PDB file of C-alpha atoms in Angstrom:
ATOM      1  CA  LEU A 262       0.000   0.000   0.000  1.00 42.00           C
ATOM      2  CA  PHE A 263       3.037   2.305   0.050  1.00 41.00           C
ATOM      3  CA  SER A 264       3.720   3.913  -3.335  1.00 42.00           C
ATOM      4  CA  HIS A 265       7.356   2.905  -3.846  1.00 41.00           C
ATOM      5  CA  PHE A 266       9.295  -0.334  -3.568  1.00 40.00           C
ATOM      6  CA  GLN A 267      13.025   0.368  -3.421  1.00 45.00           C
ATOM      7  CA  PRO A 268      14.133  -0.330   0.209  1.00 56.00           C
ATOM      8  CA  PHE A 269      14.562   3.066   1.829  1.00 58.00           C
ATOM      9  CA  PRO A 270      17.428   2.233   4.275  1.00 67.00           C
ATOM     10  CA  LEU A 271      19.622   0.939   1.435  1.00 66.00           C
ATOM     11  CA  SER A 272      19.126   4.140  -0.569  1.00 72.00           C
ATOM     12  CA  ALA A 273      20.098   6.308   2.407  1.00 76.00           C
ATOM     13  CA  LEU A 274      23.182   4.197   3.195  1.00 78.00           C
ATOM     14  CA  ARG A 275      24.398   4.611  -0.395  1.00 80.00           C
ATOM     15  CA  TYR A 276      24.325   8.382   0.120  1.00 80.00           C
ATOM     16  CA  ARG A 277      26.349   7.975   3.330  1.00 79.00           C
ATOM     17  CA  ARG A 278      29.046   6.011   1.493  1.00 79.00           C
ATOM     18  CA  ILE A 279      29.170   8.183  -1.634  1.00 82.00           C
ATOM     19  CA  VAL A 280      28.919  11.762  -0.267  1.00 81.00           C
ATOM     20  CA  ASN A 281      31.963  12.947   1.707  1.00 78.00           C
ATOM     21  CA  ASP A 282      30.735  16.454   2.601  1.00 81.00           C
ATOM     22  CA  ASP A 283      28.375  16.597   5.612  1.00 82.00           C
ATOM     23  CA  VAL A 284      26.522  19.691   4.368  1.00 85.00           C
ATOM     24  CA  ILE A 285      25.824  18.151   0.975  1.00 86.00           C
ATOM     25  CA  LEU A 286      24.932  14.854   2.670  1.00 83.00           C
ATOM     26  CA  ASP A 287      22.271  16.587   4.788  1.00 86.00           C
ATOM     27  CA  GLU A 288      20.778  18.214   1.689  1.00 87.00           C
ATOM     28  CA  ARG A 289      20.673  14.927  -0.216  1.00 85.00           C
ATOM     29  CA  LEU A 290      19.180  13.037   2.733  1.00 86.00           C
ATOM     30  CA  GLN A 291      16.450  15.669   3.126  1.00 87.00           C
ATOM     31  CA  GLU A 292      15.626  15.358  -0.574  1.00 87.00           C
ATOM     32  CA  LEU A 293      15.514  11.569  -0.242  1.00 84.00           C
ATOM     33  CA  ALA A 294      13.338  11.759   2.877  1.00 84.00           C
ATOM     34  CA  GLY A 295      10.904  14.095   1.116  1.00 85.00           C
ATOM     35  CA  PHE A 296      10.635  11.746  -1.840  1.00 81.00           C
ATOM     36  CA  PHE A 297       9.844   8.714   0.310  1.00 78.00           C
ATOM     37  CA  LYS A 298       7.331  10.646   2.456  1.00 78.00           C
ATOM     38  CA  ARG A 299       5.530  11.724  -0.730  1.00 77.00           C
ATOM     39  CA  SER A 300       5.543   8.044  -1.709  1.00 72.00           C
ATOM     40  CA  SER A 301       3.455   7.347   1.430  1.00 69.00           C
ATOM     41  CA  TYR A 302       6.231   5.915   3.598  1.00 74.00           C
ATOM     42  CA  PRO A 303       5.447   6.466   7.321  1.00 75.00           C
ATOM     43  CA  ALA A 304       7.121   9.691   8.429  1.00 79.00           C
ATOM     44  CA  GLY A 305       8.328   8.080  11.658  1.00 78.00           C
ATOM     45  CA  MET A 306      10.168   5.330   9.777  1.00 78.00           C
ATOM     46  CA  VAL A 307      11.760   7.828   7.372  1.00 81.00           C
ATOM     47  CA  ASN A 308      12.995  10.135  10.151  1.00 84.00           C
ATOM     48  CA  GLU A 309      14.353   7.215  12.167  1.00 83.00           C
ATOM     49  CA  VAL A 310      16.338   5.878   9.220  1.00 82.00           C
ATOM     50  CA  ILE A 311      17.706   9.337   8.348  1.00 84.00           C
ATOM     51  CA  SER A 312      18.856   9.846  11.941  1.00 84.00           C
ATOM     52  CA  ASP A 313      20.532   6.425  11.979  1.00 83.00           C
ATOM     53  CA  VAL A 314      22.340   7.044   8.673  1.00 82.00           C
ATOM     54  CA  ARG A 315      23.620  10.458   9.814  1.00 82.00           C
ATOM     55  CA  SER A 316      25.200   8.868  12.882  1.00 82.00           C
ATOM     56  CA  ARG A 317      27.125   6.240  10.902  1.00 79.00           C
ATOM     57  CA  PRO A 318      30.749   6.745   9.787  1.00 76.00           C
ATOM     58  CA  ARG A 319      31.313   7.102   6.045  1.00 70.00           C
ATOM     59  CA  THR A 320      33.747   4.165   5.956  1.00 62.00           C
ATOM     60  CA  LEU A 321      32.252   1.235   7.812  1.00 53.00           C
ATOM     61  CA  GLY A 322      35.145  -0.688   9.301  1.00 52.00           C
ATOM     62  CA  TYR A 323      36.092  -2.509  12.481  1.00 50.00           C
ATOM     63  CA  ARG A 324      35.743  -0.525  15.682  1.00 52.00           C
ATOM     64  CA  ASN A 325      38.786   0.092  17.795  1.00 56.00           C
ATOM     65  CA  GLN A 326      38.328  -1.956  20.951  1.00 50.00           C
ATOM     66  CA  GLU A 327      39.605   0.990  23.014  1.00 50.00           C
ATOM     67  CA  GLN A 328      36.663   3.149  21.922  1.00 50.00           C
ATOM     68  CA  SER A 329      33.982   3.209  24.568  1.00 50.00           C
ATOM     69  CA  ALA A 330      30.388   2.568  23.533  1.00 50.00           C
ATOM     70  CA  ALA A 331      27.756   5.283  23.905  1.00 54.00           C
ATOM     71  CA  VAL A 332      26.142   5.421  27.342  1.00 61.00           C
ATOM     72  CA  PHE A 333      22.635   4.006  27.347  1.00 72.00           C
ATOM     73  CA  THR A 334      20.136   4.970  30.048  1.00 81.00           C
ATOM     74  CA  PRO A 335      16.803   3.088  30.021  1.00 83.00           C
ATOM     75  CA  TRP A 336      13.591   4.978  30.681  1.00 81.00           C
ATOM     76  CA  ILE A 337      11.304   2.243  31.984  1.00 82.00           C
ATOM     77  CA  ILE A 338       7.600   2.775  31.349  1.00 81.00           C
ATOM     78  CA  THR A 339       4.627   0.446  31.621  1.00 77.00           C
ATOM     79  CA  TYR A 340       2.376   1.841  28.884  1.00 74.00           C
ATOM     80  CA  GLY A 341       2.575   3.670  25.562  1.00 74.00           C
ATOM     81  CA  ALA A 342       6.141   2.870  24.487  1.00 74.00           C
ATOM     82  CA  GLY A 343       5.241   3.125  20.803  1.00 75.00           C
ATOM     83  CA  TYR A 344       3.224   6.343  21.004  1.00 82.00           C
ATOM     84  CA  ASP A 345       4.439   9.447  19.168  1.00 82.00           C
ATOM     85  CA  GLU A 346       4.106  11.466  22.374  1.00 85.00           C
ATOM     86  CA  THR A 347       6.559   9.137  24.116  1.00 85.00           C
ATOM     87  CA  LYS A 348       9.056   9.408  21.267  1.00 85.00           C
ATOM     88  CA  ASP A 349       8.757  13.201  21.244  1.00 88.00           C
ATOM     89  CA  LYS A 350       9.396  13.343  24.985  1.00 88.00           C
ATOM     90  CA  ILE A 351      12.507  11.147  24.647  1.00 87.00           C
ATOM     91  CA  ASP A 352      13.825  13.432  21.880  1.00 89.00           C
ATOM     92  CA  GLU A 353      13.154  16.476  24.068  1.00 90.00           C
ATOM     93  CA  ILE A 354      15.028  14.965  27.028  1.00 89.00           C
ATOM     94  CA  ASN A 355      17.990  13.897  24.874  1.00 88.00           C
ATOM     95  CA  ASN A 356      18.226  17.416  23.418  1.00 90.00           C
ATOM     96  CA  LEU A 357      18.242  18.921  26.904  1.00 90.00           C
ATOM     97  CA  VAL A 358      21.016  16.569  28.000  1.00 87.00           C
ATOM     98  CA  SER A 359      23.194  17.096  24.917  1.00 87.00           C
ATOM     99  CA  ASN A 360      22.874  20.908  25.184  1.00 89.00           C
ATOM    100  CA  SER A 361      23.535  21.081  28.931  1.00 88.00           C
ATOM    101  CA  ARG A 362      26.697  22.591  30.365  1.00 85.00           C
ATOM    102  CA  THR A 363      28.023  19.176  31.295  1.00 84.00           C
ATOM    103  CA  TRP A 364      27.765  17.608  27.851  1.00 83.00           C
ATOM    104  CA  ASN A 365      27.576  20.377  25.218  1.00 84.00           C
ATOM    105  CA  ARG A 366      31.320  20.207  24.542  1.00 84.00           C
ATOM    106  CA  THR A 367      31.510  16.428  24.594  1.00 83.00           C
ATOM    107  CA  SER A 368      31.664  14.203  21.528  1.00 82.00           C
ATOM    108  CA  PRO A 369      28.114  13.142  20.574  1.00 80.00           C
ATOM    109  CA  ALA A 370      29.149   9.486  20.746  1.00 79.00           C
ATOM    110  CA  LYS A 371      29.913   9.870  24.468  1.00 80.00           C
ATOM    111  CA  VAL A 372      26.830  11.838  25.471  1.00 83.00           C
ATOM    112  CA  PRO A 373      24.420   9.632  27.475  1.00 82.00           C
ATOM    113  CA  THR A 374      21.109   9.008  25.784  1.00 86.00           C
ATOM    114  CA  PHE A 375      17.723   7.878  27.078  1.00 85.00           C
ATOM    115  CA  ARG A 376      15.757   5.093  25.433  1.00 84.00           C
ATOM    116  CA  VAL A 377      12.321   3.718  26.196  1.00 82.00           C
ATOM    117  CA  VAL A 378      12.108   0.272  27.767  1.00 79.00           C
ATOM    118  CA  THR A 379       8.754  -1.372  28.402  1.00 77.00           C
ATOM    119  CA  ARG A 380       8.573  -3.400  31.576  1.00 74.00           C
ATOM    120  CA  ARG A 381       5.869  -4.391  34.008  1.00 68.00           C
ATOM    121  CA  ALA A 382       5.698  -6.286  37.259  1.00 67.00           C
ATOM    122  CA  PRO A 383       4.876 -10.032  37.167  1.00 68.00           C
ATOM    123  CA  ASN A 384       1.203 -10.854  37.499  1.00 70.00           C
ATOM    124  CA  LEU A 385      -0.875 -13.979  37.979  1.00 69.00           C
ATOM    125  CA  LYS A 386      -0.850 -14.685  34.244  1.00 64.00           C
ATOM    126  CA  ASP A 387       2.943 -14.852  34.250  1.00 63.00           C
ATOM    127  CA  THR A 388       2.809 -17.275  37.142  1.00 63.00           C
ATOM    128  CA  LEU A 389       0.373 -19.626  35.437  1.00 62.00           C
ATOM    129  CA  PHE A 390       1.942 -19.628  31.952  1.00 55.00           C
ATOM    130  CA  LYS A 391       5.513 -19.849  30.732  1.00 52.00           C
ATOM    131  CA  ARG A 392       7.071 -16.537  29.711  1.00 51.00           C
ATOM    132  CA  LYS A 393       8.769 -18.171  26.749  1.00 51.00           C
ATOM    133  CA  LYS A 394       5.486 -19.338  25.257  1.00 52.00           C
ATOM    134  CA  LEU A 395       3.931 -15.881  25.718  1.00 48.00           C
ATOM    135  CA  ALA A 396       6.902 -14.214  24.003  1.00 48.00           C
ATOM    136  CA  LEU A 397       7.058 -16.583  21.025  1.00 49.00           C
ATOM    137  CA  GLY A 398       3.314 -16.913  20.512  1.00 47.00           C
ATOM    138  CA  SER A 399       1.468 -20.018  19.354  1.00 46.00           C
ATOM    139  CA  GLU A 400       3.502 -23.180  18.754  1.00 50.00           C
ATOM    140  CA  SER A 401       1.114 -24.167  15.942  1.00 48.00           C
ATOM    141  CA  LYS A 402       2.576 -21.476  13.624  1.00 81.00           C
ATOM    142  CA  THR A 403      -0.948 -20.254  12.867  1.00 90.00           C
ATOM    143  CA  THR A 404      -2.692 -17.075  14.005  1.00 91.00           C
ATOM    144  CA  ASP A 405      -5.644 -18.244  16.077  1.00 90.00           C
ATOM    145  CA  PRO A 406      -8.505 -16.646  18.027  1.00 91.00           C
ATOM    146  CA  CYS A 407      -7.727 -15.807  21.654  1.00 88.00           C
ATOM    147  CA  THR A 408     -11.017 -17.457  22.638  1.00 84.00           C
ATOM    148  CA  ALA A 409     -12.153 -20.873  21.398  1.00 78.00           C
ATOM    149  CA  PRO A 410     -15.466 -20.827  19.492  1.00 74.00           C
ATOM    150  CA  ASP A 411     -17.223 -22.962  22.141  1.00 75.00           C
ATOM    151  CA  VAL A 412     -16.003 -20.877  25.080  1.00 75.00           C
ATOM    152  CA  LYS A 413     -18.052 -17.982  26.441  1.00 74.00           C
ATOM    153  CA  LYS A 414     -16.198 -15.201  28.266  1.00 71.00           C
ATOM    154  CA  ARG A 415     -17.559 -12.496  30.486  1.00 72.00           C
ATOM    155  CA  GLY A 416     -17.606  -8.983  29.127  1.00 72.00           C
ATOM    156  CA  ARG A 417     -17.361  -7.870  25.517  1.00 81.00           C
ATOM    157  CA  PRO A 418     -16.222 -10.548  23.057  1.00 85.00           C
ATOM    158  CA  CYS A 419     -12.977 -10.040  21.148  1.00 89.00           C
ATOM    159  CA  MET A 420     -13.814  -8.520  17.758  1.00 91.00           C
ATOM    160  CA  THR A 421     -10.520  -9.723  16.250  1.00 93.00           C
ATOM    161  CA  CYS A 422     -11.110 -13.453  16.789  1.00 92.00           C
ATOM    162  CA  LYS A 423     -13.249 -13.686  13.652  1.00 92.00           C
ATOM    163  CA  LEU A 424     -10.664 -11.810  11.557  1.00 94.00           C
ATOM    164  CA  VAL A 425      -7.593 -14.009  12.109  1.00 94.00           C
ATOM    165  CA  SER A 426      -6.899 -16.364   9.229  1.00 91.00           C
ATOM    166  CA  GLY A 427      -5.995 -19.546  11.114  1.00 89.00           C
ATOM    167  CA  THR A 428      -3.413 -20.397   8.431  1.00 90.00           C
ATOM    168  CA  SER A 429       0.359 -20.814   8.711  1.00 90.00           C
ATOM    169  CA  SER A 430       1.413 -18.694   5.705  1.00 91.00           C
ATOM    170  CA  VAL A 431       0.738 -15.421   3.883  1.00 93.00           C
ATOM    171  CA  THR A 432       0.879 -15.024   0.088  1.00 92.00           C
ATOM    172  CA  ASN A 433       1.219 -11.864  -1.977  1.00 91.00           C
ATOM    173  CA  ASN A 434       1.936 -11.833  -5.733  1.00 85.00           C
ATOM    174  CA  SER A 435       2.863 -15.555  -5.734  1.00 87.00           C
ATOM    175  CA  ILE A 436       5.349 -15.024  -2.883  1.00 90.00           C
ATOM    176  CA  THR A 437       4.580 -17.058   0.243  1.00 91.00           C
ATOM    177  CA  VAL A 438       6.124 -16.665   3.700  1.00 91.00           C
ATOM    178  CA  LYS A 439       5.534 -18.845   6.734  1.00 90.00           C
ATOM    179  CA  THR A 440       4.090 -17.155   9.807  1.00 92.00           C
ATOM    180  CA  GLN A 441       5.291 -17.509  13.375  1.00 89.00           C
ATOM    181  CA  GLY A 442       1.704 -17.240  14.528  1.00 87.00           C
ATOM    182  CA  GLY A 443       0.116 -16.404  17.865  1.00 90.00           C
ATOM    183  CA  ASN A 444      -3.304 -15.131  18.852  1.00 91.00           C
ATOM    184  CA  CYS A 445      -5.207 -11.889  19.320  1.00 93.00           C
ATOM    185  CA  LYS A 446      -3.350 -11.136  22.574  1.00 92.00           C
ATOM    186  CA  THR A 447       0.214 -11.592  21.242  1.00 92.00           C
ATOM    187  CA  ARG A 448       2.331  -8.427  21.566  1.00 92.00           C
ATOM    188  CA  ASN A 449       5.432  -6.955  19.894  1.00 92.00           C
ATOM    189  CA  ILE A 450       4.401  -8.208  16.474  1.00 94.00           C
ATOM    190  CA  VAL A 451       4.860  -7.721  12.777  1.00 94.00           C
ATOM    191  CA  TYR A 452       1.507  -8.546  11.179  1.00 95.00           C
ATOM    192  CA  ALA A 453      -0.064  -8.868   7.739  1.00 95.00           C
ATOM    193  CA  ALA A 454      -3.499  -7.538   6.780  1.00 95.00           C
ATOM    194  CA  SER A 455      -4.905  -9.229   3.668  1.00 94.00           C
ATOM    195  CA  CYS A 456      -7.686  -7.597   1.641  1.00 94.00           C
ATOM    196  CA  LYS A 457     -10.270 -10.076   0.362  1.00 93.00           C
ATOM    197  CA  LEU A 458     -11.383  -7.682  -2.389  1.00 93.00           C
ATOM    198  CA  CYS A 459      -7.969  -7.459  -4.083  1.00 91.00           C
ATOM    199  CA  SER A 460      -7.157 -10.210  -6.557  1.00 84.00           C
ATOM    200  CA  LYS A 461      -3.451  -9.294  -6.349  1.00 82.00           C
ATOM    201  CA  ASN A 462      -1.266  -6.834  -4.410  1.00 84.00           C
ATOM    202  CA  SER A 463      -3.482  -7.589  -1.418  1.00 90.00           C
ATOM    203  CA  VAL A 464      -1.180  -7.520   1.630  1.00 93.00           C
ATOM    204  CA  TYR A 465      -0.290  -4.694   4.014  1.00 93.00           C
ATOM    205  CA  VAL A 466       2.542  -5.283   6.511  1.00 93.00           C
ATOM    206  CA  GLY A 467       2.556  -3.378   9.805  1.00 92.00           C
ATOM    207  CA  LYS A 468       4.042  -3.531  13.307  1.00 92.00           C
ATOM    208  CA  SER A 469       2.795  -2.972  16.861  1.00 92.00           C
ATOM    209  CA  VAL A 470       4.094  -3.152  20.419  1.00 91.00           C
ATOM    210  CA  CYS A 471       0.475  -3.640  21.509  1.00 92.00           C
ATOM    211  CA  SER A 472      -1.536  -6.821  21.048  1.00 93.00           C
ATOM    212  CA  LEU A 473      -2.933  -7.760  17.649  1.00 95.00           C
ATOM    213  CA  SER A 474      -6.485  -7.101  18.882  1.00 94.00           C
ATOM    214  CA  GLN A 475      -5.570  -3.570  20.021  1.00 94.00           C
ATOM    215  CA  ARG A 476      -3.907  -2.824  16.679  1.00 94.00           C
ATOM    216  CA  VAL A 477      -6.884  -4.143  14.682  1.00 95.00           C
ATOM    217  CA  ASN A 478      -9.241  -2.093  16.882  1.00 94.00           C
ATOM    218  CA  GLY A 479      -7.154   0.976  16.027  1.00 93.00           C
ATOM    219  CA  HIS A 480      -7.439   0.293  12.285  1.00 93.00           C
ATOM    220  CA  ARG A 481     -11.190  -0.275  12.613  1.00 94.00           C
ATOM    221  CA  SER A 482     -11.695   2.876  14.663  1.00 92.00           C
ATOM    222  CA  LYS A 483      -9.853   4.976  12.072  1.00 90.00           C
ATOM    223  CA  TYR A 484     -12.104   3.566   9.339  1.00 91.00           C
ATOM    224  CA  TYR A 485     -15.218   4.411  11.384  1.00 92.00           C
ATOM    225  CA  ASN A 486     -13.905   7.956  11.950  1.00 88.00           C
ATOM    226  CA  LEU A 487     -13.305   8.314   8.223  1.00 88.00           C
ATOM    227  CA  LEU A 488     -16.901   7.299   7.441  1.00 89.00           C
ATOM    228  CA  GLU A 489     -18.272   9.715  10.053  1.00 88.00           C
ATOM    229  CA  SER A 490     -16.151  12.514   8.608  1.00 85.00           C
ATOM    230  CA  PHE A 491     -17.364  11.690   5.105  1.00 84.00           C
ATOM    231  CA  ARG A 492     -21.011  11.780   6.150  1.00 83.00           C
ATOM    232  CA  ASN A 493     -20.702  15.048   8.096  1.00 83.00           C
ATOM    233  CA  ASN A 494     -18.296  16.991   5.902  1.00 74.00           C
ATOM    234  CA  ASP A 495     -18.193  17.279   2.125  1.00 56.00           C
ATOM    235  CA  HIS A 496     -14.644  18.700   2.166  1.00 58.00           C
ATOM    236  CA  PHE A 497     -12.409  16.096   3.711  1.00 59.00           C
ATOM    237  CA  SER A 498      -9.389  13.930   2.908  1.00 61.00           C
ATOM    238  CA  PRO A 499      -9.718  10.123   3.177  1.00 61.00           C
ATOM    239  CA  HIS A 500      -6.194  10.136   4.596  1.00 54.00           C
ATOM    240  CA  GLY A 501      -6.973  12.643   7.340  1.00 47.00           C
ATOM    241  CA  PRO A 502      -4.786  15.680   8.032  1.00 41.00           C
ATOM    242  CA  GLY A 503      -1.274  15.382   6.574  1.00 41.00           C
ATOM    243  CA  ASP A 504       0.173  12.071   5.491  1.00 45.00           C
ATOM    244  CA  CYS A 505      -1.779   8.837   5.782  1.00 57.00           C
ATOM    245  CA  ASP A 506      -0.640   7.305   9.093  1.00 69.00           C
ATOM    246  CA  ASP A 507      -0.179   3.601   9.742  1.00 78.00           C
ATOM    247  CA  GLU A 508      -3.534   3.043  11.435  1.00 82.00           C
ATOM    248  CA  ASN A 509      -5.494   4.948   8.784  1.00 86.00           C
ATOM    249  CA  VAL A 510      -4.073   3.139   5.754  1.00 88.00           C
ATOM    250  CA  LEU A 511      -6.466   0.143   5.766  1.00 91.00           C
ATOM    251  CA  GLY A 512      -9.591   2.289   6.058  1.00 90.00           C
ATOM    252  CA  ALA A 513      -8.307   4.636   3.359  1.00 89.00           C
ATOM    253  CA  HIS A 514      -7.711   1.587   1.133  1.00 89.00           C
ATOM    254  CA  LEU A 515     -11.320   0.382   1.530  1.00 91.00           C
ATOM    255  CA  PHE A 516     -12.689   3.883   1.016  1.00 90.00           C
ATOM    256  CA  THR A 517     -10.633   4.989  -1.998  1.00 89.00           C
ATOM    257  CA  VAL A 518      -9.853   1.736  -3.841  1.00 90.00           C
ATOM    258  CA  HIS A 519     -13.052  -0.251  -3.246  1.00 91.00           C
ATOM    259  CA  ASN A 520     -15.526   2.605  -2.570  1.00 91.00           C
ATOM    260  CA  LYS A 521     -16.755   1.032   0.671  1.00 91.00           C
ATOM    261  CA  ARG A 522     -19.059   3.239   2.756  1.00 91.00           C
ATOM    262  CA  SER A 523     -20.558   1.078   5.559  1.00 93.00           C
ATOM    263  CA  PHE A 524     -19.258   0.127   9.005  1.00 93.00           C
ATOM    264  CA  PRO A 525     -19.388  -3.697   8.582  1.00 94.00           C
ATOM    265  CA  ASP A 526     -17.115  -3.497   5.524  1.00 94.00           C
ATOM    266  CA  PHE A 527     -13.929  -3.547   7.619  1.00 95.00           C
ATOM    267  CA  ASN A 528     -14.693  -6.852   9.377  1.00 94.00           C
ATOM    268  CA  GLU A 529     -15.971  -8.403   6.168  1.00 95.00           C
ATOM    269  CA  ASN A 530     -12.980  -7.638   3.968  1.00 95.00           C
ATOM    270  CA  PHE A 531      -9.771  -8.061   6.018  1.00 96.00           C
ATOM    271  CA  THR A 532      -7.979 -11.025   7.566  1.00 95.00           C
ATOM    272  CA  PHE A 533      -4.931 -10.783   9.836  1.00 96.00           C
ATOM    273  CA  ASP A 534      -1.852 -12.920  10.448  1.00 95.00           C
ATOM    274  CA  ILE A 535       1.107 -12.567  12.815  1.00 94.00           C
ATOM    275  CA  LEU A 536       4.273 -12.828  10.734  1.00 93.00           C
ATOM    276  CA  CYS A 537       6.682 -12.738  13.685  1.00 92.00           C
ATOM    277  CA  THR A 538       7.211 -11.501  17.234  1.00 91.00           C
ATOM    278  CA  THR A 539      10.383  -9.724  18.306  1.00 89.00           C
ATOM    279  CA  SER A 540      11.724  -7.133  20.737  1.00 87.00           C
ATOM    280  CA  PRO A 541      10.363  -3.556  20.486  1.00 87.00           C
ATOM    281  CA  GLU A 542      13.764  -2.278  19.304  1.00 84.00           C
ATOM    282  CA  SER A 543      13.804  -4.758  16.383  1.00 86.00           C
ATOM    283  CA  LEU A 544      10.233  -4.226  15.197  1.00 89.00           C
ATOM    284  CA  ARG A 545      11.043  -1.647  12.506  1.00 87.00           C
ATOM    285  CA  LYS A 546      13.787  -3.786  10.947  1.00 87.00           C
ATOM    286  CA  SER A 547      11.563  -6.871  11.027  1.00 89.00           C
ATOM    287  CA  GLU A 548       8.727  -4.906   9.449  1.00 90.00           C
ATOM    288  CA  GLN A 549      11.028  -3.698   6.655  1.00 88.00           C
ATOM    289  CA  PHE A 550      12.228  -7.288   6.100  1.00 89.00           C
ATOM    290  CA  PHE A 551       8.700  -8.607   5.534  1.00 91.00           C
ATOM    291  CA  ILE A 552       7.723  -5.581   3.427  1.00 89.00           C
ATOM    292  CA  ASP A 553      10.618  -6.390   1.103  1.00 87.00           C
ATOM    293  CA  LYS A 554      10.046 -10.158   1.291  1.00 89.00           C
ATOM    294  CA  LEU A 555       6.351  -9.947   0.363  1.00 90.00           C
ATOM    295  CA  LYS A 556       6.852  -6.992  -2.001  1.00 86.00           C
ATOM    296  CA  SER A 557       3.978  -5.255  -0.263  1.00 84.00           C
ATOM    297  CA  LEU A 558       4.848  -1.742  -1.476  1.00 76.00           C
ATOM    298  CA  TYR A 559       2.709  -0.169  -4.187  1.00 62.00           C
ATOM    299  CA  PRO A 560       2.317  -1.045  -7.051  1.00 51.00           C
ATOM    300  CA  LEU A 561       3.078  -4.583  -5.828  1.00 44.00           C
ATOM    301  CA  GLY A 562       1.103  -4.379  -2.575  1.00 48.00           C
TER     302      GLY A 562
END
């Protein structure tokens, strides 16, 4: 569903290796970032890659063992590690530290930085089930409902259970990958959303530190908001203000490509699979791997 296919990190790294002037490098990277943002790449991914490329040396060689690694200070939080507000706050704190009297004359590589770490206290669920199984998801390699069909739970039923595929692979444009699997409650995931209405180029690949059910609820909510906006306002963008964000992309696809205008359309036309689970720090790289593997960028996905 993105409108370009060439892997963005590789393009930026080529600039790092070819351009030897930092001023020119910054100009070229900004041009490259603008191009990929206009091609519907998520702005957060683009900015993260640009920042990573800027910090790399031009000649990638072996590190001198005497060089000390950058100081890493974890900021432990229990909720919202993937939110934009959290990332903005971390950037604000790191800027304050780097510009302080203590560190403003120090090499950037030696300035301590803060990074978000998600951690919570053990609960009864951790006591009853093995942590390893919770981290790796289902052993069956399929994405299954969190509640068996014959089991009735108190409270609201999970709306994602009926949307998981129950299969052990995902196919896009004759390319098939095996899934690690899990269920609606599995966290720290790279997932695939398959559109039933598309005969080809049907897969969107996304990531989430939250559970699959929470991520699907976010996609569904954005689609509902889009329909409400359409019914109440004749002058609106199906992508919302600015670029189309990750949660809005599925609803925008139904609205613009398939001209869907009713609330049940989301549940009727998407299925979801968990491609893999990994640590929060590795999610973006894993997402990029499966995007390239399944060729899920427009016009191939």
